[in-house]
mmCIF file of N, CA and C in Angstrom:
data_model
loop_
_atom_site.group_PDB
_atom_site.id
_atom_site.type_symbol
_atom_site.label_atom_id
_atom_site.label_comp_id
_atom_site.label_asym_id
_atom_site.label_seq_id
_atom_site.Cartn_x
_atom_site.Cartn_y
_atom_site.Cartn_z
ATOM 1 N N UNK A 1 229.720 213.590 71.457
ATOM 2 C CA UNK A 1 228.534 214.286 70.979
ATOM 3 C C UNK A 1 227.275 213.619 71.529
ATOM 4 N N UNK A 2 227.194 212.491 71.505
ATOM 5 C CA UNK A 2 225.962 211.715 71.981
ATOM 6 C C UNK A 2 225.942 212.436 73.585
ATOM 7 N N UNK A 3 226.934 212.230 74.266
ATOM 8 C CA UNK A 3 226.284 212.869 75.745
ATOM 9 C C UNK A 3 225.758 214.053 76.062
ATOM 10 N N UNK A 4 226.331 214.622 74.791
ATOM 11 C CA UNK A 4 225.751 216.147 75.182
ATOM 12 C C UNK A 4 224.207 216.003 75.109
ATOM 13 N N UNK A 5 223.949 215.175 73.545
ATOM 14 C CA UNK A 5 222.630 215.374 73.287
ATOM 15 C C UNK A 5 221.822 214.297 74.054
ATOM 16 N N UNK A 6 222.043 213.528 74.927
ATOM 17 C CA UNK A 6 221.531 212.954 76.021
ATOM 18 C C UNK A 6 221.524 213.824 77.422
ATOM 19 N N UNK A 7 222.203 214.641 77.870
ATOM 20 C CA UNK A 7 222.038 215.286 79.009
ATOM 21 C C UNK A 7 221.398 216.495 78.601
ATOM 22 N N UNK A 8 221.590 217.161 77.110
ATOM 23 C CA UNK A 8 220.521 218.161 76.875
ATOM 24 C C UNK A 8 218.727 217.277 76.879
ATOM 25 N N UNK A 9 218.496 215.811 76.319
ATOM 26 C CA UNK A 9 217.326 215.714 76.258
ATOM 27 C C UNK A 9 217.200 215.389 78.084
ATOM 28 N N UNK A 10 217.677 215.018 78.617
ATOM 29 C CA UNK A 10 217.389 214.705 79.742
ATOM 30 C C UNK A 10 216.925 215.922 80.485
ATOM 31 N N UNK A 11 217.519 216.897 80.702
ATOM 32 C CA UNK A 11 217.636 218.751 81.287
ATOM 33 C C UNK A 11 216.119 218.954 80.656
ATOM 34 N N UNK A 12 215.683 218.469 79.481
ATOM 35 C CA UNK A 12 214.776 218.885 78.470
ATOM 36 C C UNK A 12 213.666 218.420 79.113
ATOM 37 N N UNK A 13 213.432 217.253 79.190
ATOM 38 C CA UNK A 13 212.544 216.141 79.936
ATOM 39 C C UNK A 13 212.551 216.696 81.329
ATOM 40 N N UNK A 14 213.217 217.028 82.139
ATOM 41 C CA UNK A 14 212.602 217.051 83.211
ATOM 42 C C UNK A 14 212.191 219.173 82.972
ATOM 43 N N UNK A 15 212.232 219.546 82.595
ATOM 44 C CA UNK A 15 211.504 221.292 82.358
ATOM 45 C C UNK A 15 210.456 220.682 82.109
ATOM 46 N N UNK A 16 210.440 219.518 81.103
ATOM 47 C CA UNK A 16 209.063 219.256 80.837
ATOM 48 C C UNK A 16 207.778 219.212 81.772
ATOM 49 N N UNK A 17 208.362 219.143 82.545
ATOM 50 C CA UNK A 17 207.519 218.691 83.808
ATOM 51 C C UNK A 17 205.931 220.124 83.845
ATOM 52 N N UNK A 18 207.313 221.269 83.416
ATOM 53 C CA UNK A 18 206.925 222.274 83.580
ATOM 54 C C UNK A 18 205.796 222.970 82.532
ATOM 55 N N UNK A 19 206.337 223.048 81.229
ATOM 56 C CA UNK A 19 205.863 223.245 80.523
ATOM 57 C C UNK A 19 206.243 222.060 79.018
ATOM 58 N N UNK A 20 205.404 221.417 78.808
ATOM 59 C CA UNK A 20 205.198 220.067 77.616
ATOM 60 C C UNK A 20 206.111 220.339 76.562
ATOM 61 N N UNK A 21 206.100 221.873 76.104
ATOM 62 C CA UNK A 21 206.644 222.201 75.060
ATOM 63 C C UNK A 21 208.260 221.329 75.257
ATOM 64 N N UNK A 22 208.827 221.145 75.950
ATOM 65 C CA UNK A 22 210.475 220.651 76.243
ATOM 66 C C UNK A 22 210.384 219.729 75.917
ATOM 67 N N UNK A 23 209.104 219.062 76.375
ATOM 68 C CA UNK A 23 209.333 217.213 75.882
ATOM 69 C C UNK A 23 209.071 217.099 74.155
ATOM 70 N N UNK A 24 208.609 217.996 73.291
ATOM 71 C CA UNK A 24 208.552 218.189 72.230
ATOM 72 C C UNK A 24 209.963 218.924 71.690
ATOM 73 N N UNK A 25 210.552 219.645 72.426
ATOM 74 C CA UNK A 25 212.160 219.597 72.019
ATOM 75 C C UNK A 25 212.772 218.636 72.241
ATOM 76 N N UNK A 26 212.697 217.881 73.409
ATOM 77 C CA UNK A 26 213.849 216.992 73.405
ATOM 78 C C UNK A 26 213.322 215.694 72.276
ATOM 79 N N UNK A 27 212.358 215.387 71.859
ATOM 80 C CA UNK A 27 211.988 214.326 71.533
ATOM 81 C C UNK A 27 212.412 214.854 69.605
ATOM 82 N N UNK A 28 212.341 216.215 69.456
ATOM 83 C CA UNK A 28 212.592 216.765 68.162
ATOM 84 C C UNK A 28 214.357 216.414 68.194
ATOM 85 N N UNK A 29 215.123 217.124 69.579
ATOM 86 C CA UNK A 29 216.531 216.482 69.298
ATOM 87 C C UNK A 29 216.910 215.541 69.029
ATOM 88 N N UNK A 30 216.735 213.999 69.399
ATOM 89 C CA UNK A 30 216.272 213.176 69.663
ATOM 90 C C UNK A 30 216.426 212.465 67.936
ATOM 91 N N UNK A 31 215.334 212.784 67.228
ATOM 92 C CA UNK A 31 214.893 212.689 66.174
ATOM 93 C C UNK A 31 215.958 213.211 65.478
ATOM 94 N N UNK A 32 216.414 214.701 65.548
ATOM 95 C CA UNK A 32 217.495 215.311 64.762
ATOM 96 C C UNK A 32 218.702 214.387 64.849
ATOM 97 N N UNK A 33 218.840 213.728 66.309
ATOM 98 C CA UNK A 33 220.499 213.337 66.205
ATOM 99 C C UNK A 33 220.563 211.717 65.752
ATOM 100 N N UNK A 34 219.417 210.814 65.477
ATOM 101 C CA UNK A 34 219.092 209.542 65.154
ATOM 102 C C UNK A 34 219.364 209.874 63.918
ATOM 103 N N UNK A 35 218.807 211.028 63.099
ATOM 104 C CA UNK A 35 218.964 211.089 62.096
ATOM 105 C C UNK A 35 219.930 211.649 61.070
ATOM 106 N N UNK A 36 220.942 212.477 61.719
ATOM 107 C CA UNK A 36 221.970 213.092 61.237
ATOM 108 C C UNK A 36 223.227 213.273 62.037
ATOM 109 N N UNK A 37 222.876 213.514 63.046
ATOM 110 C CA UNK A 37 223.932 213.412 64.094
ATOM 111 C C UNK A 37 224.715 211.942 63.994
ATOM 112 N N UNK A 38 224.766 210.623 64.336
ATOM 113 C CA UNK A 38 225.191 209.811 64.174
ATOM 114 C C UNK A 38 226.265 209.223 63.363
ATOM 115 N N UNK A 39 227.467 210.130 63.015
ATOM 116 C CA UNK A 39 228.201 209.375 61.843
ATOM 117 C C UNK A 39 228.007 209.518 60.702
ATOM 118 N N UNK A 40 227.190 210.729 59.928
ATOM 119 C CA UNK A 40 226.794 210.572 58.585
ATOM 120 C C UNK A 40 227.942 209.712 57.825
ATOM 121 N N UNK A 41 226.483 209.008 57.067
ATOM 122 C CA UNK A 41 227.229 208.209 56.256
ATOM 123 C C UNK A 41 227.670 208.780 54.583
ATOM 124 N N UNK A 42 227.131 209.878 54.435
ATOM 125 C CA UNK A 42 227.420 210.423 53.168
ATOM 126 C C UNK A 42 228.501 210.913 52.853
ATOM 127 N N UNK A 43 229.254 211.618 54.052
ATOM 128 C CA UNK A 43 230.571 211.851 54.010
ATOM 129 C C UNK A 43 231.602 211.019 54.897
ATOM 130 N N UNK A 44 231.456 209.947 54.641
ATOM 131 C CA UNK A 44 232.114 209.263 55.639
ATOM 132 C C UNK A 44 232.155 208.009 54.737
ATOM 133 N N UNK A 45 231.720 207.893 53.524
ATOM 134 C CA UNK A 45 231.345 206.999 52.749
ATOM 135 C C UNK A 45 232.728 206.543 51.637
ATOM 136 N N UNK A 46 233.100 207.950 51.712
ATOM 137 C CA UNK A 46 234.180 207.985 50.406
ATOM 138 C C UNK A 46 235.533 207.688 51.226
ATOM 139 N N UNK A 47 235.693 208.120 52.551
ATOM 140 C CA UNK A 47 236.701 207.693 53.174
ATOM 141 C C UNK A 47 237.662 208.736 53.212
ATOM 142 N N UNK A 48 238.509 208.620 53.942
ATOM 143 C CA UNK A 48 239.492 210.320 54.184
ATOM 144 C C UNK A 48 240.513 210.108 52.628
ATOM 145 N N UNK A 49 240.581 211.114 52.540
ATOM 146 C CA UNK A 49 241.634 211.628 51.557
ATOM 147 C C UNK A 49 242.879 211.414 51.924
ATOM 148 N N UNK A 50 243.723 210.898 51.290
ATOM 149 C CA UNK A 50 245.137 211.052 51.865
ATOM 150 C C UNK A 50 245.870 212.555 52.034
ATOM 151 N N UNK A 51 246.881 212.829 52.577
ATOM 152 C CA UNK A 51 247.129 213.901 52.492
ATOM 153 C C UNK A 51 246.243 215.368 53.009
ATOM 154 N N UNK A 52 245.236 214.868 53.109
ATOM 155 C CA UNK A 52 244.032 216.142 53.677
ATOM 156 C C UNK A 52 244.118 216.212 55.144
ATOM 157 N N UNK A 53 244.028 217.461 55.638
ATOM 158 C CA UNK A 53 243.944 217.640 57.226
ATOM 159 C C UNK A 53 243.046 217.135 58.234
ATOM 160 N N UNK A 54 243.078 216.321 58.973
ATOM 161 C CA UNK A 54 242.124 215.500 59.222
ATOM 162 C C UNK A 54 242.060 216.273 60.828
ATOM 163 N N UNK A 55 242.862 217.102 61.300
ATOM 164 C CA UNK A 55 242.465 218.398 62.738
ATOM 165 C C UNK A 55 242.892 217.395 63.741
ATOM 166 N N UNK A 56 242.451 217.683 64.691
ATOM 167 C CA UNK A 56 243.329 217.381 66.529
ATOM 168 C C UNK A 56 242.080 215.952 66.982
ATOM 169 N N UNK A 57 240.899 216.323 66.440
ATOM 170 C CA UNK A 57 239.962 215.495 67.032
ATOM 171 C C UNK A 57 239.895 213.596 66.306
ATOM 172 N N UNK A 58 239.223 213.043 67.139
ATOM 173 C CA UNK A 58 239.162 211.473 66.203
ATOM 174 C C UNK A 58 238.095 211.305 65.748
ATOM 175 N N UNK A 59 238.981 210.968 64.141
ATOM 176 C CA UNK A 59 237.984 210.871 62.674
ATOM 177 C C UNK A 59 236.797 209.348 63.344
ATOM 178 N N UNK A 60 235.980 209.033 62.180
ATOM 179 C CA UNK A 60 235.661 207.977 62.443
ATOM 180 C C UNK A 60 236.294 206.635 62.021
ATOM 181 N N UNK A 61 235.820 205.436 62.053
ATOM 182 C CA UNK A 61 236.849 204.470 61.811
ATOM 183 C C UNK A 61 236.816 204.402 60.226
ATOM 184 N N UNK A 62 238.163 203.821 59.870
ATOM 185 C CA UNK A 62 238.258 203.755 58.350
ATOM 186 C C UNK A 62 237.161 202.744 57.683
ATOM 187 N N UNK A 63 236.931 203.349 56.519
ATOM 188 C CA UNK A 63 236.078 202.115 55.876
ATOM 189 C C UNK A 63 237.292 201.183 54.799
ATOM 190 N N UNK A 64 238.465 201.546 55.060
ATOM 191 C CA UNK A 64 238.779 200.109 53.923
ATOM 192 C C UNK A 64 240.630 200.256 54.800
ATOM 193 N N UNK A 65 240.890 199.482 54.209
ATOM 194 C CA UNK A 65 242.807 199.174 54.941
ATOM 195 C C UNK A 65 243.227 199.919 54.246
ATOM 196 N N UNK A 66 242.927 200.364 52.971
ATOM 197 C CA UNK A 66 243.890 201.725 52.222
ATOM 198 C C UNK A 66 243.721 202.426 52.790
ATOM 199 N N UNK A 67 242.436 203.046 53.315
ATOM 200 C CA UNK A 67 242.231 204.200 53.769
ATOM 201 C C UNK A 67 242.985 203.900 55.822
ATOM 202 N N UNK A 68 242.788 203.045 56.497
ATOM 203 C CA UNK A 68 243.582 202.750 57.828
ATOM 204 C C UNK A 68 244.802 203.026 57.438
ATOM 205 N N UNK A 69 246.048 202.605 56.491
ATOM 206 C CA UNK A 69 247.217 202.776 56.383
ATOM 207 C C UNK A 69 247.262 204.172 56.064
ATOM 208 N N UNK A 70 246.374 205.019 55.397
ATOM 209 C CA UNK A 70 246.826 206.445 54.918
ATOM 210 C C UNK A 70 246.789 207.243 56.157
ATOM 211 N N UNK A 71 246.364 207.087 57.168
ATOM 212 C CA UNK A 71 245.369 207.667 58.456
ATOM 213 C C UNK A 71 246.934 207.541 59.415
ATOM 214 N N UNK A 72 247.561 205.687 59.156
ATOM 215 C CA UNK A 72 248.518 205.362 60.336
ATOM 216 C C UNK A 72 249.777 206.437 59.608
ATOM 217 N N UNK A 73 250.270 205.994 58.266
ATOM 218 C CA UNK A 73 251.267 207.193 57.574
ATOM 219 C C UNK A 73 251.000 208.599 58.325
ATOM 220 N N UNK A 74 250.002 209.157 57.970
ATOM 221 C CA UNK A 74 249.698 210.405 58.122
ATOM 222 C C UNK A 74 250.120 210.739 60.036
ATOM 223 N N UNK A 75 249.772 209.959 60.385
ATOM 224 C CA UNK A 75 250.402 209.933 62.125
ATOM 225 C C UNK A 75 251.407 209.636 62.507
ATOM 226 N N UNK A 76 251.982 208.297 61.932
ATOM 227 C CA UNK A 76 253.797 208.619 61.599
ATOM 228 C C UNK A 76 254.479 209.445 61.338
ATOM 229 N N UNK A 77 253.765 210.100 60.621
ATOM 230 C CA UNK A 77 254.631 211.563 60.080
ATOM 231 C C UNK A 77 254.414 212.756 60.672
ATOM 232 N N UNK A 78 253.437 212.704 61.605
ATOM 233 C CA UNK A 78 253.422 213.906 62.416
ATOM 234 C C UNK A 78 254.255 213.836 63.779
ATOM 235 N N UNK A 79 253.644 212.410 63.792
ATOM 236 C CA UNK A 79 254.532 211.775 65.722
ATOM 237 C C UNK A 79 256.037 212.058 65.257
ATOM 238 N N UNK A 80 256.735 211.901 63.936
ATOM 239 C CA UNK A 80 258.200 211.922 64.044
ATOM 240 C C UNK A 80 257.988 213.671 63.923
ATOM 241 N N UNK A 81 257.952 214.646 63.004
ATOM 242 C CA UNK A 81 257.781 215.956 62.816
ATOM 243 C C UNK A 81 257.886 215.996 64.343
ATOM 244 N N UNK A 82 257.124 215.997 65.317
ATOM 245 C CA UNK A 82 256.980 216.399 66.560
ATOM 246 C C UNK A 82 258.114 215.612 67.463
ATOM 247 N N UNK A 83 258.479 215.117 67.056
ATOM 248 C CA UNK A 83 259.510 214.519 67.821
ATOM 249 C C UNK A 83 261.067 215.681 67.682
ATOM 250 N N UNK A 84 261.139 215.324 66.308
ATOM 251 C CA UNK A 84 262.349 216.294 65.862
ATOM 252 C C UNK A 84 261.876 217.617 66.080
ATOM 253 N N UNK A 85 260.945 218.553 66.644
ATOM 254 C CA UNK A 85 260.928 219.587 66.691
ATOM 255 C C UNK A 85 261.314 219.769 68.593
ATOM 256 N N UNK A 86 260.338 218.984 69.079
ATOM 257 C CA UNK A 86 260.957 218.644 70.432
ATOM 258 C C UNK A 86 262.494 218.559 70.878
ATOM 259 N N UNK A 87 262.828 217.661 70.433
ATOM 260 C CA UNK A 87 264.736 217.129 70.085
ATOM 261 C C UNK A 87 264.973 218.293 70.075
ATOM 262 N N UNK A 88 265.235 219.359 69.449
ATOM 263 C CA UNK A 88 266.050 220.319 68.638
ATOM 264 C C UNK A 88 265.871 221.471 69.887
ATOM 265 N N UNK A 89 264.701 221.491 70.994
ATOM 266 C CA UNK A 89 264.950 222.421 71.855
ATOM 267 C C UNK A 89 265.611 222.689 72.770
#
């Protein structure tokens, strides 16, 4: 996510050249992603749920070893699921 919103302010910055208004977007993105973009910490605070779908992409890092072991389980149990479904073809 950060590169995107670095090669969008960058693309941004140089239009600027053109018309100012861009350097006032990119500097507003900028601002948006320092401030929310980054990892919110509000939901990221309580830590993953066990058992909850956590999707294809990578979560952020655990905040406690209960919560790392529920994360490594939860991937054990998919890496074998996928194994035995593989096997069986």
């Amino acid at each position: 996510m950060g590169t995107v919103v670095l090669s969008g302010t960058v693309v941004l910055v140089v239009l600027g050249f053109g018309n100012h208004l861009y350097w006032l977007a990119a500097v507003a993105a900028l601002y948006l992603y320092a401030r929310r973009g980054r990892g919110s910490s509000a939901s990221s605070a309580s830590g993953p749920v066990a058992g909850s779908a956590q999707g294809s992409a990578p979560a952020s890092a655990p905040t406690s070893y209960k919560a790392y072991r529920a994360r490594r389980d939860q991937q054990a149990e998919w890496e074998r699921r996928y194994a035995r479904e593989r096997g069986g073809r």
